[in-house]
Amino acid sequence: MKTTNKKPTAIPKIYCTLFGHDYQVTKKVTYHVKEYTCCHCKRQLTTNSNGSLIELTPKFKEINAILEHIHHTRMERSKEKAILSSIY
Ligand SMILES: [Zn+2]
């Protein structure tokens, strides 16, 4: 019996080189900013302030975490407002 010693990580990289990355949204930070991960090679991208895609570096992860926090705070506030206006 022959055992094949495949390296699964080598295939996705070739795939991406040939066909391009296959990015999927992994996180919605705000309405406009999202984080993407390539399902083949796990490369990560994010949307910057200009709306273009850039590499998701630790720096941008930090920025996105702050943006997400602000976004959530705003969402919570608007929810409160909606509840209050439905009462009064
Ligand atoms: Zn890829």
XYZ file of N, CA, C and O and ligand atoms in Angstrom, residues 16 21-22 38 40-41, ligand 1:
25
model
N -4.899 29.959 -5.712
C -5.057 31.412 -5.672
C -4.234 32.090 -6.758
O -4.667 33.065 -7.357
N -7.831 34.972 -5.506
C -8.340 34.669 -4.173
C -9.858 34.605 -4.174
O -10.514 35.260 -4.975
N -10.381 33.832 -3.264
C -11.822 33.689 -3.132
C -12.221 34.240 -1.761
O -12.315 33.507 -0.787
N -9.711 34.877 2.514
C -9.685 33.967 1.373
C -9.877 32.553 1.901
O -9.137 32.121 2.797
N -9.225 29.832 0.602
C -8.190 28.881 0.179
C -6.881 29.075 0.928
O -6.292 28.126 1.406
N -6.398 30.320 1.016
C -5.085 30.531 1.626
C -5.150 31.314 2.935
O -4.129 31.579 3.555
Zn -6.166 33.061 -1.501
